[in-house]
CSV table of C-alpha atoms in Angstrom, one decimal:
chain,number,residue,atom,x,y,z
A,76,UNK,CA,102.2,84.8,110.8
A,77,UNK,CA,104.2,83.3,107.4
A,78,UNK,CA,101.4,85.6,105.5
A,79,UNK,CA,102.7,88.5,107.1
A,80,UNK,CA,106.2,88.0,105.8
A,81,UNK,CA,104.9,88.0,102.6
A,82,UNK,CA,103.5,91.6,103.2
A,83,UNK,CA,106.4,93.0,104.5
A,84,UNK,CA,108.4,91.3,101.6
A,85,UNK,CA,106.4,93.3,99.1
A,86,UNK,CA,106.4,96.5,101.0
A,87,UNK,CA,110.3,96.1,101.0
A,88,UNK,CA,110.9,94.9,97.7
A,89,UNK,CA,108.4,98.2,96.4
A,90,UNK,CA,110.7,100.8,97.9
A,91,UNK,CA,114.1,98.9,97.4
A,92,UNK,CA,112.8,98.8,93.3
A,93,UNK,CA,111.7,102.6,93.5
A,94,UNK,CA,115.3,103.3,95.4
A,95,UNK,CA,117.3,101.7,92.7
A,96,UNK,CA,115.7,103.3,89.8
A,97,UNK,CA,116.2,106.8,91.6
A,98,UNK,CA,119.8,106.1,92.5
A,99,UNK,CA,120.3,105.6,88.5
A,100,UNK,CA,118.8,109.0,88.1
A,101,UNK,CA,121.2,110.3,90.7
A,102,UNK,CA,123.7,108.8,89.1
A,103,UNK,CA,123.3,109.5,85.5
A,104,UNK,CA,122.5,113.3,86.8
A,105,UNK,CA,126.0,113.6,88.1
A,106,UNK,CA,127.8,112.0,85.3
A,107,UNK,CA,125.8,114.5,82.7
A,108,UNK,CA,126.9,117.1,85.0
A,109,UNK,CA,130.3,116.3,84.6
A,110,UNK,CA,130.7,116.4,81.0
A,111,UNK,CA,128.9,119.5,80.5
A,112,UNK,CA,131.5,121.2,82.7
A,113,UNK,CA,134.1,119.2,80.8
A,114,UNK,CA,132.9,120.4,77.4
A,115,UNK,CA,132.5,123.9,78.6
A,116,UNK,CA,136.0,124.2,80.1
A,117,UNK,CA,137.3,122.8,76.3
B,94,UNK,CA,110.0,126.0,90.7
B,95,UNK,CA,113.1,125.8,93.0
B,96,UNK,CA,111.0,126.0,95.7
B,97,UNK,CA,108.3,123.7,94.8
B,98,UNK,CA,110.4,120.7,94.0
B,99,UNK,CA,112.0,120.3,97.8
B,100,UNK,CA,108.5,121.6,99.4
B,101,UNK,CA,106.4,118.8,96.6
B,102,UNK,CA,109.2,116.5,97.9
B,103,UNK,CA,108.4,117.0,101.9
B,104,UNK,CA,104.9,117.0,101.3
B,105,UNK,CA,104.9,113.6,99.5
B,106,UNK,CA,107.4,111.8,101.8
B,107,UNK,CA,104.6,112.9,104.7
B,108,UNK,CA,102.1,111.6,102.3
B,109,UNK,CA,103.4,108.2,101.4
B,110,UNK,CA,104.6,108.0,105.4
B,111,UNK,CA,100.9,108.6,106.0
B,112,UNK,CA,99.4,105.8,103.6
B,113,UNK,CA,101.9,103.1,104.9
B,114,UNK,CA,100.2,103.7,108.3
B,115,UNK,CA,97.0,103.8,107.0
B,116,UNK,CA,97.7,101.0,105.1
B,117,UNK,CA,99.3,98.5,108.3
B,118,UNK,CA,97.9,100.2,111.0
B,119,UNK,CA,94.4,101.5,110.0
B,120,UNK,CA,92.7,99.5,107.5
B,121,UNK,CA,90.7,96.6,108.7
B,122,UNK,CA,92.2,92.8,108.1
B,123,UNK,CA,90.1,90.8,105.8
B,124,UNK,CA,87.9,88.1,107.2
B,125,UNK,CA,89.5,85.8,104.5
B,126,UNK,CA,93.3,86.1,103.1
B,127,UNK,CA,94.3,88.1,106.7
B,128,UNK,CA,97.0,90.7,106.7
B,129,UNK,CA,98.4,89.7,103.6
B,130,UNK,CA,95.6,91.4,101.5
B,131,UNK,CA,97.3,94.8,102.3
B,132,UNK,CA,100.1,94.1,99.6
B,133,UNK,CA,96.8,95.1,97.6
B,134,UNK,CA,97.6,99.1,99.0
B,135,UNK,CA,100.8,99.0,97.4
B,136,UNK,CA,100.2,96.4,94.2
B,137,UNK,CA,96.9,98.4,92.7
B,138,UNK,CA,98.1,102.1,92.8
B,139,UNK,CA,101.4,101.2,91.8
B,140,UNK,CA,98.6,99.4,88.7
B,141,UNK,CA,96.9,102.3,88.3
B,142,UNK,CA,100.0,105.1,88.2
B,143,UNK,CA,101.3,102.5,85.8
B,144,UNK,CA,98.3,102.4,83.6
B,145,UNK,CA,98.3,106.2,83.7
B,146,UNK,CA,101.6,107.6,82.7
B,147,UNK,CA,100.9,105.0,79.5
B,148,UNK,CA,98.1,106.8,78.6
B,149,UNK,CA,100.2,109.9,78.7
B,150,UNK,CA,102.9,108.2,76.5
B,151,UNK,CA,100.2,107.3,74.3
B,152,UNK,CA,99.2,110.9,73.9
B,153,UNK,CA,102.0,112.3,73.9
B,154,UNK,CA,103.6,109.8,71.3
B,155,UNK,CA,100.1,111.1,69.1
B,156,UNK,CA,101.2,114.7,69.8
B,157,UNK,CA,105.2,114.0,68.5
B,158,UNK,CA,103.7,112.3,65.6
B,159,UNK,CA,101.6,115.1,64.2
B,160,UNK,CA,103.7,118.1,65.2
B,161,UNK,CA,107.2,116.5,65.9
B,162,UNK,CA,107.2,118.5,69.2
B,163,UNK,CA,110.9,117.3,71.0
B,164,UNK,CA,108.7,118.2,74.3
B,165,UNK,CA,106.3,115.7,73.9
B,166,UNK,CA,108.9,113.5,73.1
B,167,UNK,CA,110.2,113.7,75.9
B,168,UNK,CA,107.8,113.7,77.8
B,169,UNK,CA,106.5,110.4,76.5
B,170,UNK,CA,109.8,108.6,77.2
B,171,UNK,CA,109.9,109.9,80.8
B,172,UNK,CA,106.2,108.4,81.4
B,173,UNK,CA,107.1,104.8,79.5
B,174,UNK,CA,110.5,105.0,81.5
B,175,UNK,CA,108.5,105.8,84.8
B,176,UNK,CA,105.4,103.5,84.0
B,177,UNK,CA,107.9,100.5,83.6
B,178,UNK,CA,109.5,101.1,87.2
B,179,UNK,CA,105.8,101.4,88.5
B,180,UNK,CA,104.5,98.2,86.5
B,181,UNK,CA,107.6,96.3,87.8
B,182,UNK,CA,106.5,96.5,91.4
B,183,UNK,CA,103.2,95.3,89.9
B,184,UNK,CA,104.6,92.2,88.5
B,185,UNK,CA,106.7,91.7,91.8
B,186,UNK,CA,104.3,92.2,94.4
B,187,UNK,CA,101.3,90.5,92.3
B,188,UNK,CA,103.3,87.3,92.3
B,189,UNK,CA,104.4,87.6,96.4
B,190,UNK,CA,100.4,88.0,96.8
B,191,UNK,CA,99.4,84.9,95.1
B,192,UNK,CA,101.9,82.6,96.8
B,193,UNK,CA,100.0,82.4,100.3
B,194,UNK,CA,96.4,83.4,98.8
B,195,UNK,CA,96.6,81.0,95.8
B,196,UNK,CA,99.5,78.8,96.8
B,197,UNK,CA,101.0,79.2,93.2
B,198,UNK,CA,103.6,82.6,92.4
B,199,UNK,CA,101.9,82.5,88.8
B,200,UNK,CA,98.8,81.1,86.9
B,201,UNK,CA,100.4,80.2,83.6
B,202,UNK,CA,98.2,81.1,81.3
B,203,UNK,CA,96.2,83.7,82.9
B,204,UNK,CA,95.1,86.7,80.8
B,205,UNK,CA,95.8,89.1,83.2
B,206,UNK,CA,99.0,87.9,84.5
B,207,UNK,CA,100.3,87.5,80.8
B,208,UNK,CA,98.8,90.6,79.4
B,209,UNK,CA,100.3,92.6,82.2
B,210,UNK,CA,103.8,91.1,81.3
B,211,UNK,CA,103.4,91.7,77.7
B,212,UNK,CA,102.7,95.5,78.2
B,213,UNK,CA,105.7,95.5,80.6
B,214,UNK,CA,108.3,93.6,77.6
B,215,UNK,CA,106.5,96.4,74.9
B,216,UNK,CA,107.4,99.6,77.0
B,217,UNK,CA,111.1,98.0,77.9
B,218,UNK,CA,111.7,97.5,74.5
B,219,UNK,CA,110.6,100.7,73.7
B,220,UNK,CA,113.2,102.0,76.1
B,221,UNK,CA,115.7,99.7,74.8
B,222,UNK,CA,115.0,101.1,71.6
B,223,UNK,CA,115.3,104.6,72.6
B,224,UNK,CA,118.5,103.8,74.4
B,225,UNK,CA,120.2,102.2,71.7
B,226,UNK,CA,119.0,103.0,68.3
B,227,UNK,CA,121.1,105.8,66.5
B,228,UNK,CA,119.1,106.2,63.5
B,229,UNK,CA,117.6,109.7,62.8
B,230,UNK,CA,114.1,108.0,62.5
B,231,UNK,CA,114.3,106.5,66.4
B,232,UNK,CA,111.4,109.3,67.8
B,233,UNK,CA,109.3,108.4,65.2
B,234,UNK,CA,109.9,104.8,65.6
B,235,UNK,CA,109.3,104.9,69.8
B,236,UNK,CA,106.4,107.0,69.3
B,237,UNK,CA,104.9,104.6,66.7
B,238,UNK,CA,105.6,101.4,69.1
B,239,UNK,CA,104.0,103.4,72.0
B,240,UNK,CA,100.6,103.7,69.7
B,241,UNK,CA,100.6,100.5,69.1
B,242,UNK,CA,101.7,99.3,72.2
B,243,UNK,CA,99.3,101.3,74.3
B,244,UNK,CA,96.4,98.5,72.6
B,245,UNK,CA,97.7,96.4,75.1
B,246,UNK,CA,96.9,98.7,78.1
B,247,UNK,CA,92.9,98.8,77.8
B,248,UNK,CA,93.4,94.6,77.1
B,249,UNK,CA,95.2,94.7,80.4
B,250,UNK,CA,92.7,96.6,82.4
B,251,UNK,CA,89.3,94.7,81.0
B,252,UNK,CA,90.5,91.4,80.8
B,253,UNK,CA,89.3,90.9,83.4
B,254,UNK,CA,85.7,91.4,82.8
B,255,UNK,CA,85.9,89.7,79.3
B,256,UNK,CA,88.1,86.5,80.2
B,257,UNK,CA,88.1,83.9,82.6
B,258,UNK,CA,90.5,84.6,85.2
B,259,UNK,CA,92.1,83.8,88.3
B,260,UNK,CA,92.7,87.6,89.2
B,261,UNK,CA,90.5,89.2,91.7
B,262,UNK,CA,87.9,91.5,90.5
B,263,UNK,CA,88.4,95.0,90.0
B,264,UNK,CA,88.0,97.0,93.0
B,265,UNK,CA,86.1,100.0,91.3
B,266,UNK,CA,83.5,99.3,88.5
B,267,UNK,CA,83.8,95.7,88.9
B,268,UNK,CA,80.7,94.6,90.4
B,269,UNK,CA,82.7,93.5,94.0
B,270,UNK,CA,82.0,95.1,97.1
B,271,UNK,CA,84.7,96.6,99.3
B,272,UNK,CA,84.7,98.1,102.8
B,273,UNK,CA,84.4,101.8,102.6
B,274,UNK,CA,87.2,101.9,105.4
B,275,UNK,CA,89.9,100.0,102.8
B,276,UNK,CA,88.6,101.6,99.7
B,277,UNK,CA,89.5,104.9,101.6
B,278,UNK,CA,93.3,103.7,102.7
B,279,UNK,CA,93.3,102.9,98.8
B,280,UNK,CA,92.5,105.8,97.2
B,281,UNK,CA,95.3,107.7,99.7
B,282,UNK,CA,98.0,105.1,99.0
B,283,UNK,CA,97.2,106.2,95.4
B,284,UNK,CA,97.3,109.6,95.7
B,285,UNK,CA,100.4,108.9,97.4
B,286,UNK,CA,101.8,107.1,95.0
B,287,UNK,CA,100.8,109.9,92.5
B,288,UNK,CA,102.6,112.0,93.7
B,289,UNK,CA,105.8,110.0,94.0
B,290,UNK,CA,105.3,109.2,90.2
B,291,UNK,CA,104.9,113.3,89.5
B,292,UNK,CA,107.9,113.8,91.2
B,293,UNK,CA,109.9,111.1,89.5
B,294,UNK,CA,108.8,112.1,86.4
B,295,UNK,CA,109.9,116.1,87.0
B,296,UNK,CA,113.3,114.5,88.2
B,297,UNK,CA,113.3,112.4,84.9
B,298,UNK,CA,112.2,115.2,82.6
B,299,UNK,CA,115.4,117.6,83.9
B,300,UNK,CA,117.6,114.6,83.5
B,301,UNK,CA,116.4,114.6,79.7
B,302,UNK,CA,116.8,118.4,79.6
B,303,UNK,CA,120.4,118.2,80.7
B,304,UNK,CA,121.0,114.9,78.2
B,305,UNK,CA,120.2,116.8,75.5
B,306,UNK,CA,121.8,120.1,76.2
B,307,UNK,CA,125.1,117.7,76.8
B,308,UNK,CA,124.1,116.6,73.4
B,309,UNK,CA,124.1,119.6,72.1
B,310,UNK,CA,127.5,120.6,73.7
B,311,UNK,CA,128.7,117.8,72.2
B,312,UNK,CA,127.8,118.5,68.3
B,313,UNK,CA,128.5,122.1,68.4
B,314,UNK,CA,131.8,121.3,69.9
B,315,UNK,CA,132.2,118.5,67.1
B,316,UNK,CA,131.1,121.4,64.4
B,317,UNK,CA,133.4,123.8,65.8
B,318,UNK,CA,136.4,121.4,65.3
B,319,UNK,CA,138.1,120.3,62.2
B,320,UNK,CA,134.7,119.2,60.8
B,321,UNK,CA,135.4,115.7,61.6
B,322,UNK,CA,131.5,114.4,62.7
B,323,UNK,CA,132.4,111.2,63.9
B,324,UNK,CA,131.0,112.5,67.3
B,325,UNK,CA,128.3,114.7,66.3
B,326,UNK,CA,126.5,111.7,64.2
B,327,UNK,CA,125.1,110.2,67.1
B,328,UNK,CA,124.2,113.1,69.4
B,329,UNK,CA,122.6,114.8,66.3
B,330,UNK,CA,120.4,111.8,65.6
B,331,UNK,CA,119.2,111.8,69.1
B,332,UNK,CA,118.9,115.4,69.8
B,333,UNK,CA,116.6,116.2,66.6
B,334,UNK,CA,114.4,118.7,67.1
């Protein structure tokens, strides 16, 4: 039964990793997004 | 393209959905190490994708080097920034396998384990390279270390045939035998996984697109000023094509 947390710790810990690094990508889209319109309105 | 991204994006969410049950539902337990062995559906294509999209930086490092294509550039740091995500689960879920099957988190001195973070600390400090270096020369730089760095990718993958180690044996090629039913569960939480990593990488590759047209924007803005290239010096040296 303790094995089995250990599963479900990795399984977690796999998509939690992957979810962080696609928020960054999310975020770093938007703020690239935001100075392009910014240096087109100048 | 519109369309394929969201309908690629459905497609492998159903996939991935799929290969988690396959993987906690389907596959048989081990007569050994129990349920825990399943963190090997997850750990070994998230290995192999890894191993993978550094071969493509390798190539595609080769391919800047001789023709100074920016596309291959680019397309080399979105694999080393994607393989390093992929070869982080590796190193987190390896250890979080060995603590109930080997009672230890790490075997100090282990080829495999050591190699494996090597090749991780080479590809970040590629990226911290790319990230931070504002000299003209930083592509050909990065695509240099990623030549050289990819050596450590075939000593990661063979070790261990040609070194004493506690890792388990490879499950293709590696002499082991492994029920057809779990090989099968693998090879569809690989394809899975695959297709995540294509799908990140597309993401990535637009983010670079963007980067550099904001780049771009950026010098030509500079350049259509005063002439004062304080703020074009940087986005110049990165956006070299």
């Amino acid at each position: 039964m303790n094995a089995v947390k250990f599963l479900f710790a990795a399984y977690i810990i796999t998509w939690v990793i992957h979810s962080f690094y696609l928020g960054s990508l999310v975020r770093r889209f938007s703020r690239l997004r935001e100075q392009l319109k910014e240096l087109q309105k100048k | 393209m519109k369309r394929l991204f969201p309908i690629l994006s459905v497609v492998t969410a159903v996939l991935l959905a799929y290969a988690l049950y396959l993987a906690l539902v389907v596959a048989p337990t081990d007569a050994q190490q129990g349920d825990v062995y399943r963190i090997i559906y997850y750990h070994v294509p998230s290995a192999w994708t890894a191993f993978l999209l550094f071969l493509i930086n390798f190539v595609s490092s080769i391919v800047y080097l001789i023709r100074r294509n920016p596309k291959a550039d680019m397309l080399a740091l979105v694999c080393a920034e994607v393989g390093v995500v992929f070869c982080t689960v590796v190193l987190v879920t390896g250890p979080i396998w060995a603590r109930p099957v080997w009672g230890i988190w790490w075997a100090p001195g282990d080829i495999r384990l050591t190699s494996t973070l090597v090749m991780w600390l080479i590809y970040v400090s590629y990226l911290v390279l790319r990230r931070f270096s504002t000299s003209a020369q930083t592509q050909i730089l990065a695509a240099a270390l990623a030549v050289f760095g990819a050596l450590d990718v075939p000593l990661v993958y063979f070790s261990i045939w040609f070194f004493r180690t506690q890792h388990p044996q490879p499950v293709i090629g590696g002499g082991g035998s492994m029920d057809p039913r779990m090989l099968h569960v693998l090879l569809i939480n690989w394809l899975a996984f695959l297709c995540f990593a294509f799908l990140v990488c597309w993401s990535r590759f637009r983010l670079e697109l963007l980067h550099r047209e904001v780049e771009e924007a950026h010098a030509m803005q500079s350049l259509a000023g005063d002439g004062v290239g304080a703020r074009a010096s940087v986005p110049l040296s990165r956006s070299q094509k």
